[in-house]
Amino acid sequence: MNKLKTPFLWKKKRSKKEITQVLFPDQILKAFFHFTTDAISISDLDNNIVLVNHAFEQYYGWSMEEIYASPLCFIPEEYKSETKQLFDAVRSMGVLLTNYETIRQRKDGTKMDVILSAAPIKDETGKIIGASCITRDISERKKIEEALRQTEAKYRLLIDHTQDIVTIYDLSMRRIYASPSIEQLGFVPAEVTSPNNLQLTHPEDIPMFRDKFQEIMATKQPVHFETRSMDRNGNEVSFETRGIPILNAVGDVQNVMLVSRNITERKYSEAALFKSENTNKIISEYTDDLILITDKNGDILYLSPSHSRVIETSEHCRQLTFAEIHPEDRQTVIDHFHLLLATKEAKICEFRFQTKNNKWIVLESKGAPILTKTGDCDGFIIVSRDITERRHNEELLRKAEKLSVIGELAAGIAHEIRNPLTSLKGFIQFLYPSMNDNQQYADIMLSELDRINFIVSELLVLAKPHSIQIKPLPLIPLLENVLTLLRSEANLKNIDFRTAFAYHPIIAGEENQLKQVFINIIKNAIEAIDGHGEVVIATTLKDNHQVLITLTDTGCGISEEMIHKLGAPFFTTKENGTGLGLMISSKIMKDHNGSLEIKSREHEGTMVEITLPIVQDQIGSS
């Protein structure tokens, strides 16, 4: 092998013991040599390794004898030429080699990364007599560095491709880095990291941004906040930002990194949702519809405020029950719920409901299931509407239609009866002068014909609306006149009339029609009393310039089921009744802008309340 010529040669071949004595003048150096964890080798000018420490043998796995026999066994073939040139420079020119990274090979063939330092060895005269080499295994460090490099590459890839905008600021709040995602604002990274930084923060948010930056600096902790930026076109863009401090080796803040997520669409959605919720809240709070939401177990989750107004209670139960539903309608409602569960389709049900004030109202309810994504029922929403007034109006319409038919029939009957009545009355009057001894019978016949004519006229009340002669009437004399007319009949049945006329108003009305109303009601009261009893007639002045006439009897009363049918055409509780009296009376009251209401309990008696407008009232008593 050709050797590089060097100016320094061994004067004589020295033994291993002699070299050792030259190299280790004291025991301290020997201890360092043998017990250091770095691999140390000593080579002569011929590149022969003459000495290695214990760490060297552990590093590579070769013993000193094996290395002496093959000095370059631990150097991979591709690195031998490079190593020879480096060490020739050390031995021939005294070059110091420090922290040189290269590859070495163990006895088992595995390769390892090492860092080595080499220096020439000189004798007492300063001549180079060999070279020393200190080697350190840096394989683990290389693995860590590679792992770190790969991690940095992954994070770089993540930052470069994330939709979040990543920016880094120095301590003077100057932007020194911006991720490519800054392009969503219409800028490129170079524009926002140039010495003349563009101001991206919304002017109104700059003070808040500075405060958050100072908070990060002071606390050295991440901070969350929302801010607005301006894009290239001057449009506002909302961001949810996380500020993170970047600390140096001693724990001081070196930079601040901001990770910002565009939440503009979310903000728009939140605003739209808030508007929708606010609108729905206004609807649910001010609508008269009853809105109820339950879970699948029937526990009530929401009750609209209209429950307090319509059902007249502010106490909201927590469990859906059917206790307030009318017993006759309860099974129908339960069946609708079962059908709702089975079909999972909205259903409409109508039923009677009792309020907290024991008042029955009619509700029309539409129930719909709340379904999950899998189609399972998660609860119910029930929207109910009070249709009591609508049902009442429909009933009035049906009654009006019946009255119209009856009126037309009554008008036809009255017309047909009046024709023969005219003839009969005319011939009787014609024959009257010749009926010398029988004129009293003619008077009776004429009187009865007048009575028939009056009854026929009353039938015309049921006909289509016609004008009535309204004039001021004193109410009390009219009532006393009726009582006088019926007193004899009452006396026959041992029934007393008692009056309590606290007011003597002047009313406006048609006298004969009003008399007919009071006669019908008082006669009904007399017929309802079996044995001794009384009928009480009283007047009371109401606040709205009306007079209330109450007629109370101690008769048999009427059941709750029957009372709702009173006033219907041809409905009567009397054996020989026609069912037209109350119907005619109700129509007369309506024509007089008044009202007629019947309250009764079975076996306790009946009270009829008649309301009429007054023209003038006088306080009195009788």
XYZ file of C-alpha atoms in Angstrom:
622
model
C 0.000 0.000 0.000
C 1.379 3.406 -0.942
C 1.765 5.688 2.027
C 1.688 9.450 2.140
C 5.090 10.895 2.855
C 5.203 12.792 6.121
C 7.919 14.964 7.589
C 7.694 13.066 10.848
C 8.902 9.456 11.092
C 9.416 7.132 14.013
C 13.223 7.048 14.677
C 12.926 3.449 15.681
C 10.273 0.882 16.003
C 8.743 1.279 19.434
C 7.021 -1.407 21.395
C 3.404 -1.189 22.560
C 4.595 -0.777 26.142
C 6.902 2.094 25.195
C 4.115 3.923 23.308
C 1.825 3.479 26.251
C 4.406 4.945 28.608
C 4.860 7.945 26.270
C 1.150 8.511 25.923
C 0.062 8.044 29.544
C 2.400 9.913 31.824
C 0.049 9.549 34.782
C -2.783 7.388 36.094
C -5.488 10.081 35.696
C -5.129 10.075 31.952
C -5.193 6.288 32.002
C -8.447 6.286 33.989
C -10.094 8.705 31.529
C -8.916 6.627 28.604
C -10.216 3.340 29.896
C -13.472 4.404 31.541
C -14.891 7.086 29.215
C -18.064 6.117 27.311
C -16.613 7.447 24.052
C -14.638 5.071 21.831
C -10.944 6.071 21.716
C -8.358 4.600 19.386
C -4.645 5.312 18.911
C -2.961 4.701 15.572
C 0.712 4.960 14.486
C 2.140 6.653 11.432
C 1.510 3.537 9.367
C -2.228 3.779 10.134
C -2.040 0.732 12.371
C -4.265 0.871 15.451
C -2.055 0.202 18.405
C -4.465 0.846 21.261
C -8.219 1.061 21.902
C -10.192 1.548 25.109
C -12.913 -0.640 26.539
C -15.694 1.546 25.103
C -14.248 1.026 21.599
C -14.569 -2.740 21.922
C -18.156 -2.347 23.181
C -19.084 0.008 20.358
C -17.893 -2.179 17.511
C -17.707 -5.664 19.002
C -14.122 -6.372 17.922
C -11.314 -7.091 20.356
C -7.960 -5.366 20.231
C -6.297 -8.452 18.675
C -8.926 -8.558 15.883
C -8.518 -4.856 15.195
C -4.739 -5.167 15.218
C -5.015 -7.846 12.601
C -7.488 -5.854 10.474
C -7.215 -2.103 11.342
C -10.016 -0.999 8.995
C -12.559 -3.695 9.813
C -15.001 -1.248 11.478
C -14.971 1.161 8.523
C -17.516 0.458 5.745
C -15.919 -0.131 2.369
C -17.390 3.042 0.851
C -15.884 5.200 3.627
C -12.315 3.711 3.774
C -10.778 6.009 1.164
C -12.303 9.087 2.759
C -11.130 8.006 6.231
C -7.556 7.329 5.028
C -7.243 10.783 3.471
C -8.580 12.497 6.600
C -6.238 10.669 8.959
C -3.229 11.085 6.651
C -3.849 14.845 6.918
C -3.955 14.560 10.701
C -0.699 12.544 10.875
C 1.227 14.348 8.177
C 0.094 17.952 8.612
C -1.117 17.998 12.191
C -4.695 18.868 11.161
C -7.277 18.865 13.976
C -10.546 17.161 12.996
C -13.561 17.994 15.162
C -17.226 16.880 15.156
C -17.006 15.073 11.879
C -20.108 12.949 11.187
C -19.632 9.680 9.355
C -20.703 6.023 9.352
C -19.034 3.095 11.114
C -19.756 -0.626 11.108
C -20.118 -3.122 13.970
C -18.859 -6.671 13.966
C -22.425 -7.946 13.357
C -22.588 -5.859 10.179
C -24.969 -3.183 11.457
C -24.025 0.396 10.701
C -24.136 3.294 13.108
C -23.938 7.073 12.867
C -20.954 8.517 14.712
C -19.318 11.857 15.305
C -15.521 11.819 15.657
C -12.672 14.105 16.501
C -9.031 13.347 15.561
C -5.794 14.987 16.659
C -2.073 14.271 16.055
C 0.025 12.767 18.882
C 3.449 14.339 19.408
C 6.500 13.236 21.377
C 8.687 15.311 23.683
C 10.350 17.031 20.754
C 7.029 17.977 19.133
C 7.232 15.412 16.395
C 4.066 13.656 15.326
C 4.289 10.002 16.222
C 0.635 8.965 15.721
C -3.015 10.046 15.878
C -5.824 9.779 18.402
C -9.493 9.446 17.500
C -12.479 9.932 19.806
C -15.763 8.541 18.467
C -19.317 8.970 19.839
C -22.369 7.012 18.748
C -25.030 9.468 17.555
C -27.433 6.902 16.086
C -30.178 7.726 18.628
C -29.710 11.429 18.079
C -29.951 10.877 14.335
C -33.156 8.919 14.810
C -34.573 11.695 16.968
C -33.504 14.311 14.451
C -35.085 12.306 11.625
C -38.265 11.839 13.626
C -38.256 15.557 14.371
C -37.693 16.341 10.723
C -40.566 14.100 9.699
C -42.784 15.613 12.378
C -41.874 19.105 11.225
C -42.645 18.053 7.658
C -46.037 16.706 8.725
C -46.847 19.882 10.637
C -45.636 21.979 7.743
C -47.852 19.952 5.415
C -50.747 20.388 7.838
C -50.229 24.125 8.174
C -49.791 24.577 4.436
C -53.026 22.766 3.652
C -55.285 23.584 6.609
C -58.247 25.899 6.079
C -57.413 27.608 9.363
C -55.198 30.656 8.990
C -51.958 30.297 10.963
C -49.999 33.469 11.646
C -46.949 34.096 13.822
C -46.115 37.456 15.377
C -42.960 38.751 17.004
C -43.051 40.608 20.294
C -43.685 43.927 18.528
C -46.881 42.457 17.043
C -45.327 42.329 13.585
C -46.570 39.442 11.468
C -43.602 37.273 10.456
C -45.416 34.241 9.069
C -48.751 33.514 7.428
C -49.952 30.151 6.150
C -51.102 29.789 2.528
C -54.717 29.689 3.761
C -54.482 33.489 4.094
C -55.566 33.401 0.455
C -59.194 33.083 1.620
C -58.923 36.787 2.459
C -57.642 37.491 -1.025
C -53.962 37.900 -0.048
C -50.804 35.831 -0.493
C -48.454 35.190 2.485
C -45.742 37.510 1.125
C -48.140 40.471 1.170
C -49.017 40.147 4.833
C -45.498 39.352 6.101
C -43.665 42.124 4.268
C -41.985 44.904 6.298
C -45.035 47.083 5.589
C -47.546 44.718 7.175
C -51.108 45.066 5.945
C -53.597 45.785 8.714
C -56.072 42.924 8.465
C -57.873 43.325 11.799
C -61.172 45.211 11.744
C -60.568 48.744 13.060
C -63.162 48.295 15.821
C -61.442 45.106 17.043
C -57.855 46.443 17.164
C -58.005 47.489 20.877
C -59.384 44.069 21.818
C -56.739 42.349 19.689
C -53.971 44.246 21.496
C -55.444 43.364 24.875
C -55.547 39.664 23.987
C -51.972 39.798 22.689
C -50.808 41.342 25.967
C -52.770 38.717 27.909
C -50.941 35.941 26.060
C -47.620 37.634 26.793
C -48.431 38.074 30.464
C -50.018 34.690 31.252
C -47.985 32.557 28.821
C -51.210 30.595 28.341
C -53.398 30.032 25.267
C -56.259 32.527 24.879
C -59.492 32.124 22.908
C -61.307 35.061 21.366
C -63.359 36.120 18.351
C -62.284 38.861 16.015
C -63.074 40.287 12.617
C -60.732 40.797 9.695
C -61.106 42.635 6.409
C -60.606 40.823 3.117
C -59.138 42.432 0.011
C -62.573 43.729 -1.008
C -63.180 45.334 2.354
C -65.734 42.772 3.526
C -65.919 41.687 7.141
C -64.850 38.108 7.894
C -65.420 36.665 11.375
C -62.798 34.413 12.961
C -62.601 32.231 16.029
C -58.982 32.588 17.121
C -56.726 30.685 19.512
C -53.623 32.580 20.545
C -50.683 30.374 21.602
C -47.407 31.604 23.142
C -44.163 30.187 21.699
C -41.578 29.995 24.491
C -37.801 29.961 24.202
C -35.406 27.726 26.149
C -35.636 29.817 29.315
C -39.444 29.984 29.277
C -39.901 33.500 27.957
C -42.390 34.292 25.185
C -40.493 34.452 21.930
C -43.392 34.620 19.466
C -47.167 34.411 19.444
C -48.965 32.076 17.064
C -52.599 32.644 16.123
C -54.743 29.882 14.677
C -57.887 31.463 13.205
C -60.948 29.644 11.873
C -63.399 31.351 9.529
C -66.815 31.354 11.275
C -68.552 33.883 9.024
C -71.068 31.347 7.734
C -71.654 30.096 11.262
C -72.285 33.670 12.391
C -74.794 34.147 9.597
C -76.445 30.851 10.548
C -76.496 31.821 14.224
C -78.053 35.181 13.345
C -80.658 33.492 11.155
C -81.320 30.917 13.871
C -81.657 33.637 16.498
C -84.074 35.529 14.286
C -86.061 32.371 13.651
C -86.079 31.432 17.336
C -87.080 34.965 18.283
C -89.891 34.898 15.735
C -91.050 31.498 16.947
C -90.824 32.709 20.539
C -93.006 35.710 19.753
C -95.492 33.462 17.966
C -95.579 30.912 20.780
C -95.875 33.572 23.493
C -98.606 35.663 21.893
C -100.646 33.122 19.950
C -103.855 31.831 21.484
C -103.067 28.359 20.180
C -101.955 25.953 22.889
C -98.507 24.574 22.010
C -97.282 21.579 23.987
C -94.116 19.498 23.493
C -93.455 16.224 25.289
C -90.776 13.572 25.220
C -91.538 9.986 24.271
C -92.471 9.179 27.882
C -95.128 11.900 28.027
C -93.095 14.268 30.217
C -93.888 17.848 29.243
C -90.886 19.754 27.895
C -92.628 22.978 26.843
C -95.967 24.673 27.428
C -96.794 27.907 25.619
C -97.928 30.874 27.773
C -101.326 30.686 26.045
C -102.197 27.815 28.408
C -102.497 30.376 31.199
C -104.849 32.548 29.160
C -107.018 29.896 27.543
C -107.112 27.184 30.200
C -107.101 29.874 32.895
C -104.265 28.478 34.955
C -100.589 29.263 35.474
C -99.811 25.891 37.031
C -98.124 23.656 34.489
C -98.143 19.940 35.136
C -95.057 17.934 34.290
C -96.795 14.840 32.951
C -99.295 14.672 30.117
C -102.628 13.367 31.463
C -106.174 12.893 30.210
C -107.888 13.749 33.506
C -109.314 17.078 32.276
C -110.762 15.579 29.096
C -114.513 14.961 29.118
C -115.217 11.318 30.063
C -117.222 10.816 26.872
C -114.267 12.039 24.736
C -111.395 10.489 26.694
C -111.300 7.146 24.894
C -111.425 8.917 21.525
C -108.334 10.954 22.430
C -106.489 7.837 23.645
C -107.346 6.031 20.410
C -105.976 8.966 18.403
C -102.703 8.790 20.368
C -102.366 5.082 19.642
C -103.040 5.777 15.959
C -100.455 8.553 16.032
C -97.848 6.157 17.447
C -98.700 3.469 14.932
C -98.722 5.584 11.774
C -96.237 8.294 12.885
C -98.378 10.772 10.990
C -100.089 13.946 12.219
C -103.647 13.475 13.437
C -106.453 15.904 14.319
C -108.791 15.269 17.225
C -111.665 17.296 18.685
C -112.678 16.941 22.335
C -114.108 18.750 25.338
C -111.679 19.968 28.003
C -112.340 21.180 31.541
C -110.432 24.279 32.676
C -109.295 24.916 36.230
C -112.434 27.006 36.709
C -114.593 23.945 35.870
C -115.589 25.449 32.539
C -115.933 23.121 29.568
C -114.359 24.249 26.325
C -114.021 22.510 22.956
C -110.450 21.990 21.717
C -109.278 21.004 18.263
C -105.833 19.419 18.625
C -103.320 18.423 15.991
C -100.656 16.031 17.219
C -97.493 15.177 15.333
C -94.605 12.876 16.321
C -91.058 14.199 16.632
C -88.921 11.670 14.772
C -85.207 10.936 15.081
C -82.922 10.383 12.096
C -83.608 6.671 12.373
C -87.359 7.230 12.245
C -88.011 6.482 15.921
C -90.497 8.590 17.859
C -88.647 10.899 20.259
C -91.619 12.929 21.456
C -94.756 14.774 20.417
C -95.805 18.294 19.534
C -99.467 19.072 20.089
C -101.074 22.305 18.890
C -104.585 22.892 20.221
C -107.091 25.628 19.468
C -110.139 26.688 21.449
C -113.055 26.289 19.024
C -115.814 26.676 21.610
C -117.039 29.904 20.089
C -116.859 28.466 16.591
C -118.912 25.448 17.616
C -121.384 27.777 19.374
C -121.714 29.883 16.225
C -122.223 26.772 14.137
C -124.978 25.682 16.546
C -126.574 29.123 16.286
C -126.407 28.863 12.519
C -128.135 25.490 12.618
C -130.811 26.923 14.901
C -131.224 29.901 12.600
C -131.680 27.568 9.651
C -134.314 25.616 11.594
C -136.038 28.850 12.582
C -136.040 29.951 8.984
C -137.740 26.726 7.908
C -140.194 26.871 10.805
C -140.843 30.539 10.073
C -141.705 29.837 6.482
C -143.963 26.983 7.609
C -145.587 29.176 10.267
C -146.159 31.989 7.775
C -147.861 29.550 5.394
C -150.040 28.118 8.159
C -150.994 31.578 9.413
C -151.956 32.637 5.915
C -154.075 29.544 5.364
C -155.832 29.942 8.744
C -156.498 33.665 8.353
C -158.439 33.163 5.122
C -161.249 31.089 6.695
C -161.048 33.195 9.865
C -161.881 36.277 7.836
C -164.876 34.568 6.316
C -166.117 33.231 9.671
C -165.751 36.561 11.421
C -167.416 38.387 8.537
C -170.503 36.168 8.397
C -170.924 36.179 12.183
C -170.814 39.971 12.185
C -173.273 39.931 9.261
C -175.688 37.649 11.140
C -175.224 39.366 14.478
C -178.222 41.786 14.198
C -180.585 38.873 13.477
C -179.404 36.806 16.429
C -181.699 38.423 18.976
C -181.677 35.884 21.796
C -178.310 34.284 20.875
C -176.098 37.358 20.600
C -174.161 36.257 23.716
C -173.035 33.190 21.768
C -172.029 35.370 18.842
C -169.934 37.486 21.241
C -168.212 34.374 22.515
C -167.551 33.212 18.932
C -166.178 36.618 17.934
C -163.958 36.660 21.058
C -162.591 33.223 20.297
C -162.018 34.173 16.663
C -160.016 37.177 17.877
C -158.014 34.830 20.104
C -157.323 32.498 17.169
C -156.262 35.515 15.123
C -153.892 36.571 17.913
C -152.377 33.079 18.064
C -151.901 33.146 14.295
C -150.197 36.531 14.620
C -147.830 35.023 17.176
C -146.897 32.325 14.716
C -145.706 35.072 12.398
C -143.017 35.883 14.966
C -141.240 32.782 13.667
C -141.365 34.073 10.092
C -138.587 36.049 8.436
C -137.446 39.227 10.224
C -140.021 41.959 10.234
C -140.147 45.393 11.780
C -141.468 45.687 15.322
C -142.858 48.762 16.991
C -140.260 49.624 19.620
C -141.323 52.223 22.178
C -140.365 53.125 25.762
C -142.094 50.897 28.322
C -142.005 50.862 32.118
C -140.747 47.398 33.025
C -142.346 46.941 36.449
C -145.965 47.605 35.376
C -145.476 45.204 32.474
C -144.254 42.478 34.857
C -147.087 43.178 37.328
C -149.598 42.910 34.490
C -148.236 39.470 33.562
C -148.283 38.336 37.216
C -151.887 39.470 37.571
C -152.791 37.485 34.476
C -151.180 34.305 35.819
C -151.901 34.674 39.549
C -155.186 32.771 39.433
C -153.496 29.777 37.799
C -150.722 29.929 40.404
C -153.201 30.076 43.276
C -154.923 26.946 41.999
C -151.558 25.086 42.351
C -150.705 26.680 45.740
C -147.777 28.634 44.233
C -146.759 32.060 45.533
C -145.337 34.951 43.531
C -142.655 37.000 45.301
C -141.140 40.144 43.800
C -137.931 42.082 44.521
C -137.977 45.071 42.219
C -134.901 47.037 43.271
C -135.034 49.117 40.079
C -137.878 50.530 38.018
C -136.273 51.077 34.624
C -137.802 52.310 31.406
C -137.004 49.861 28.647
C -137.474 50.004 24.876
C -139.530 47.212 23.344
C -142.762 45.870 21.861
C -145.196 45.313 24.740
C -147.098 42.259 23.486
C -143.931 40.377 22.514
C -142.264 41.048 25.870
C -145.429 39.945 27.648
C -145.376 36.737 25.640
C -141.760 36.063 26.782
C -142.550 36.559 30.481
C -145.815 34.565 30.214
C -143.961 31.646 28.595
C -141.250 31.585 31.264
C -143.557 32.020 34.289
C -146.009 29.397 32.965
C -143.055 27.000 32.563
C -142.084 27.738 36.175
C -145.630 27.074 37.411
C -145.828 23.793 35.517
C -142.404 22.697 36.875
C -143.535 23.026 40.529
C -145.282 19.970 41.977
C -147.135 21.051 45.096
C -146.459 24.153 47.146
C -143.698 26.401 45.834
C -142.825 29.898 44.797
C -141.667 31.947 41.873
C -139.362 34.917 42.591
C -139.124 37.799 40.122
C -136.333 40.338 40.723
C -134.719 43.228 38.864
C -131.100 44.382 39.116
C -129.301 47.239 37.402
C -126.183 46.107 35.537
C -123.072 48.197 34.926
C -123.413 48.382 31.159
C -126.746 50.259 31.310
C -128.833 47.136 31.209
C -131.426 45.640 33.504
C -131.265 42.033 34.647
C -134.596 40.300 35.283
C -134.257 37.007 37.153
C -137.128 34.546 37.401
C -136.410 31.754 39.891
C -138.638 28.797 40.741
C -138.502 25.923 43.221
C -139.501 23.318 40.686
C -137.999 20.002 39.604
C -135.130 21.574 37.661
C -133.456 20.307 34.510
C -130.456 17.961 34.166
C -127.155 19.277 32.771
C -127.473 17.027 29.721
C -130.933 18.419 28.870
C -130.285 22.091 29.556
C -128.088 22.456 26.472
C -130.994 21.341 24.274
C -133.447 23.964 25.551
C -134.506 26.355 22.806
C -134.086 23.800 20.060
C -137.129 23.521 17.767
C -139.714 21.002 18.989
C -137.627 20.015 22.036
C -139.688 19.995 25.249
C -139.645 18.384 28.672
C -143.434 18.712 29.065
C -145.838 15.965 28.082
C -148.047 18.221 25.954
C -145.449 20.839 24.984
C -144.550 21.862 21.437
C -140.983 22.993 22.004
C -141.665 26.373 20.393
C -142.127 28.598 23.457
C -138.477 29.072 24.432
C -137.425 29.246 20.806
C -139.880 32.116 20.171
C -138.822 33.817 23.425
C -135.126 33.631 22.451
C -135.870 35.188 19.081
C -137.878 38.010 20.690
C -134.977 38.743 23.086
C -132.557 38.815 20.179
C -134.810 41.268 18.303
C -134.785 43.491 21.419
C -130.938 43.413 21.693
C -131.298 41.408 24.870
C -130.393 37.922 26.041
C -132.003 34.934 27.699
C -129.972 32.436 29.733
C -131.240 29.420 31.706
C -129.437 27.964 34.735
C -130.842 24.875 36.426
C -130.013 21.943 38.639
C -132.094 18.836 38.813
C -134.358 18.678 41.914
C -133.238 22.167 42.976
C -135.070 24.516 40.623
C -134.433 26.785 37.670
C -133.322 30.396 37.236
C -133.903 32.334 34.014
C -131.858 35.491 33.476
C -133.198 38.036 30.983
C -131.127 41.087 30.061
C -132.624 44.125 28.332
C -131.208 47.556 27.496
C -132.733 50.426 29.455
C -133.670 53.939 28.411
C -134.001 55.356 31.904
C -133.820 53.787 35.340
C -135.484 54.629 38.629
C -134.471 53.218 42.002
C -137.356 51.793 43.991
C -138.556 48.771 45.888
C -141.639 46.627 46.122
